[in-house]
PDB file of C-alpha atoms in Angstrom:
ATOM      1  CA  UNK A   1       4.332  -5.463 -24.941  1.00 71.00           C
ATOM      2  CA  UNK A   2       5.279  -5.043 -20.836  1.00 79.00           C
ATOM      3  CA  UNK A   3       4.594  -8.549 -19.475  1.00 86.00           C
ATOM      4  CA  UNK A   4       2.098  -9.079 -16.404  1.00 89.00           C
ATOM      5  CA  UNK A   5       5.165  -9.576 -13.466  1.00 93.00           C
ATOM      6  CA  UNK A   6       6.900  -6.097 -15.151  1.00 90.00           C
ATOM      7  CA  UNK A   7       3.165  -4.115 -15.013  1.00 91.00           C
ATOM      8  CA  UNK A   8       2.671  -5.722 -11.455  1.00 94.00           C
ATOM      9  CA  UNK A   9       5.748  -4.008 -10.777  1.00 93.00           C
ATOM     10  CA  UNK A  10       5.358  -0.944 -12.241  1.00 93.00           C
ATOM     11  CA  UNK A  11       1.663  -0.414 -10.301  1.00 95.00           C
ATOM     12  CA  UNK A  12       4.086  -1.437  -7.105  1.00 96.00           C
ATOM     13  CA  UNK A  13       6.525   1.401  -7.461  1.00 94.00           C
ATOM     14  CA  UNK A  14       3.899   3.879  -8.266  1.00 94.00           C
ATOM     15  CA  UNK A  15       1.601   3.223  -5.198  1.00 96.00           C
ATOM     16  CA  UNK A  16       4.830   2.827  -3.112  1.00 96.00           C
ATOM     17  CA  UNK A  17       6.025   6.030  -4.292  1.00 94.00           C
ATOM     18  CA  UNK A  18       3.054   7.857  -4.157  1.00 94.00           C
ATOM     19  CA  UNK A  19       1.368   6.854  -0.484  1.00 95.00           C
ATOM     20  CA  UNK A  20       2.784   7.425   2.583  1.00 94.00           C
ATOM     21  CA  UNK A  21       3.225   3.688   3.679  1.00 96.00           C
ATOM     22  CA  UNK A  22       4.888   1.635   6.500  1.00 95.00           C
ATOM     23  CA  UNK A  23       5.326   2.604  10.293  1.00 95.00           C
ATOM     24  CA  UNK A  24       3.766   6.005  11.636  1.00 91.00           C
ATOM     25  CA  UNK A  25       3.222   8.180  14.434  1.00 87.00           C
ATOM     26  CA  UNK A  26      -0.540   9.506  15.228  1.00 78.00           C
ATOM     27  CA  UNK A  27      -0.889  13.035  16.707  1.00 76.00           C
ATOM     28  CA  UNK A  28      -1.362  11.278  20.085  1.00 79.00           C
ATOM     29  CA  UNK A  29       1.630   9.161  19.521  1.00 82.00           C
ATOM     30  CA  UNK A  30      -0.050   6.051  18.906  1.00 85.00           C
ATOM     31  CA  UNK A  31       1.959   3.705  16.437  1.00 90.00           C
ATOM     32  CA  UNK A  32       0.153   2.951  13.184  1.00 93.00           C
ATOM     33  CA  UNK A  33       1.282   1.121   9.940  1.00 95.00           C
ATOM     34  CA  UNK A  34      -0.082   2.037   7.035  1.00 95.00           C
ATOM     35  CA  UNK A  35       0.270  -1.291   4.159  1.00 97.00           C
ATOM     36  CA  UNK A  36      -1.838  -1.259   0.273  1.00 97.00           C
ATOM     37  CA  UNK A  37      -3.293  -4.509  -1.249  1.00 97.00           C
ATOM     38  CA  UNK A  38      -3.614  -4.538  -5.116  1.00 97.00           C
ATOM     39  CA  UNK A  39      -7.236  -5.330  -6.118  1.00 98.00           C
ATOM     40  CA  UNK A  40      -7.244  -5.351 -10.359  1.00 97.00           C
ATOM     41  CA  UNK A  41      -4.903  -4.224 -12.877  1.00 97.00           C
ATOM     42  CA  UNK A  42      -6.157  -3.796 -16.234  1.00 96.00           C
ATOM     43  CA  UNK A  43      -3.435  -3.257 -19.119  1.00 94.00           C
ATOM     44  CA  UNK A  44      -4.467  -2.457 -22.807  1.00 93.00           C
ATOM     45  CA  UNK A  45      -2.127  -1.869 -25.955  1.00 90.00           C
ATOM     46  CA  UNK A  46      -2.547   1.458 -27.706  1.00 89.00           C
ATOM     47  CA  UNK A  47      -0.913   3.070 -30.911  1.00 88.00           C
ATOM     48  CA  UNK A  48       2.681   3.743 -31.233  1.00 85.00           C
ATOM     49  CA  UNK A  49       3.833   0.833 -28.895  1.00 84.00           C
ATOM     50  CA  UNK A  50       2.228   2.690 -25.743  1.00 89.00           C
ATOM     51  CA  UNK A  51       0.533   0.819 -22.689  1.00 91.00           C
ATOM     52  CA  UNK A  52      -2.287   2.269 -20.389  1.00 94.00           C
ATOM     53  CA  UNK A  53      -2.395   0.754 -17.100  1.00 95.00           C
ATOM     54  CA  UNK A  54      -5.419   1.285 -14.999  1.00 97.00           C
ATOM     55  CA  UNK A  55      -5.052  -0.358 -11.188  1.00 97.00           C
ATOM     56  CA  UNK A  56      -7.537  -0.376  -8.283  1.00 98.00           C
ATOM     57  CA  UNK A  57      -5.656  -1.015  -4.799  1.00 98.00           C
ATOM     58  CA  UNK A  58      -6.702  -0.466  -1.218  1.00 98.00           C
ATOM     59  CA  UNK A  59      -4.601   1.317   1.598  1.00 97.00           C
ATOM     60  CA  UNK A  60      -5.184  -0.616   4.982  1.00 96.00           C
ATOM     61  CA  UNK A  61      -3.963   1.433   7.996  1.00 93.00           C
ATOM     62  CA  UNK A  62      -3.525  -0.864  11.558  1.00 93.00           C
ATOM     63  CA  UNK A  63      -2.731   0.473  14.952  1.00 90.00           C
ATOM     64  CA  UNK A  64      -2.573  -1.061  18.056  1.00 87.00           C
ATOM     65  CA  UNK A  65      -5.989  -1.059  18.439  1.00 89.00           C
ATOM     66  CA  UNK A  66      -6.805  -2.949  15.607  1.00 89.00           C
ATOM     67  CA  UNK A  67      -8.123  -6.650  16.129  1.00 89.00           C
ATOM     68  CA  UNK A  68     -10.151  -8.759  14.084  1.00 87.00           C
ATOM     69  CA  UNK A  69     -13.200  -9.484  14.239  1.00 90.00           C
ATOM     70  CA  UNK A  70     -14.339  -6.710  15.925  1.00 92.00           C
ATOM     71  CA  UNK A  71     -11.868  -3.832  15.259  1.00 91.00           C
ATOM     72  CA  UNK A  72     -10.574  -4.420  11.426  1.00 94.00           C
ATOM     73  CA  UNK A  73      -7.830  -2.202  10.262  1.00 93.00           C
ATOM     74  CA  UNK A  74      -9.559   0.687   8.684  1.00 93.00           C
ATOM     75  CA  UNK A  75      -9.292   0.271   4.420  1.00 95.00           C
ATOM     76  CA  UNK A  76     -10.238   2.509   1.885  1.00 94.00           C
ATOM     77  CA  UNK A  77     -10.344   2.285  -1.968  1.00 98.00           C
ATOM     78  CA  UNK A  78      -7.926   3.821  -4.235  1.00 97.00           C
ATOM     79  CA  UNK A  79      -7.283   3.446  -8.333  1.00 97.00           C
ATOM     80  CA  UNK A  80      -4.830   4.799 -11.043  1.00 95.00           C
ATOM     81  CA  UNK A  81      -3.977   5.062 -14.527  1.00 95.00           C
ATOM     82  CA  UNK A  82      -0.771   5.116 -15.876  1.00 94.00           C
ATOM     83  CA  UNK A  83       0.552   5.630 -19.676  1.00 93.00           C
ATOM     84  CA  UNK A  84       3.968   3.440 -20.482  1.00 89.00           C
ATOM     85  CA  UNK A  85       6.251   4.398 -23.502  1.00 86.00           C
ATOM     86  CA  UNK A  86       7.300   1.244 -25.652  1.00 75.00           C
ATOM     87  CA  UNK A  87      10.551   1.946 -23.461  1.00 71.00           C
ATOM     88  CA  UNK A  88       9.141   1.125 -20.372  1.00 69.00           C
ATOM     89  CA  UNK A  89       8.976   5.382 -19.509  1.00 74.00           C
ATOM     90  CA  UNK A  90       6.040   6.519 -17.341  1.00 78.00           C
ATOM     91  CA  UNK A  91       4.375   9.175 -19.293  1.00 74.00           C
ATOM     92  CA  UNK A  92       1.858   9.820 -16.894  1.00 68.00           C
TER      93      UNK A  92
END
């Protein structure tokens, strides 16, 4: 059984090496930066020592135009599942 800091971890590496994140340029050269904030991760046990890992994060993207309260950073939702191997191997 993965503990909660290892499938914390895990759902890190994925989104990190899935999404295009950190410092970018815009098509009109504006600077942007483009960060994720984990919202839920669900783990459940399944046969043959396997664990299924389903996470809900959202991306946040700032420029230098963004300023609270009246221009957030512009967010949108995004989820996963993942299958671990009693070995700690991504299956998918």
């Amino acid at each position: 059984m993965l503990s909660d800091e290892k499938i914390k971890e895990i759902v890190e590496t994925r989104i990190q090496r899935t999404e295009k994140l950190g410092f970018q340029s815009g098509g009109s050269g504006h600077m942007g930066h483009v960060s994720f904030r984990i919202d839920d991760i669900k783990s459940r046990n399944l046969d043959g020592g396997k664990t299924e890992i389903s996470f809900s994060y959202t991306l946040m993207v700032e420029t230098e135009f963004t300023y609270y309260p009246d221009n957030p950073p512009y967010e949108y939702p995004a989820s996963g599942t993942l299958l671990i191997e009693s070995n700690d191997q991504i299956l998918g």
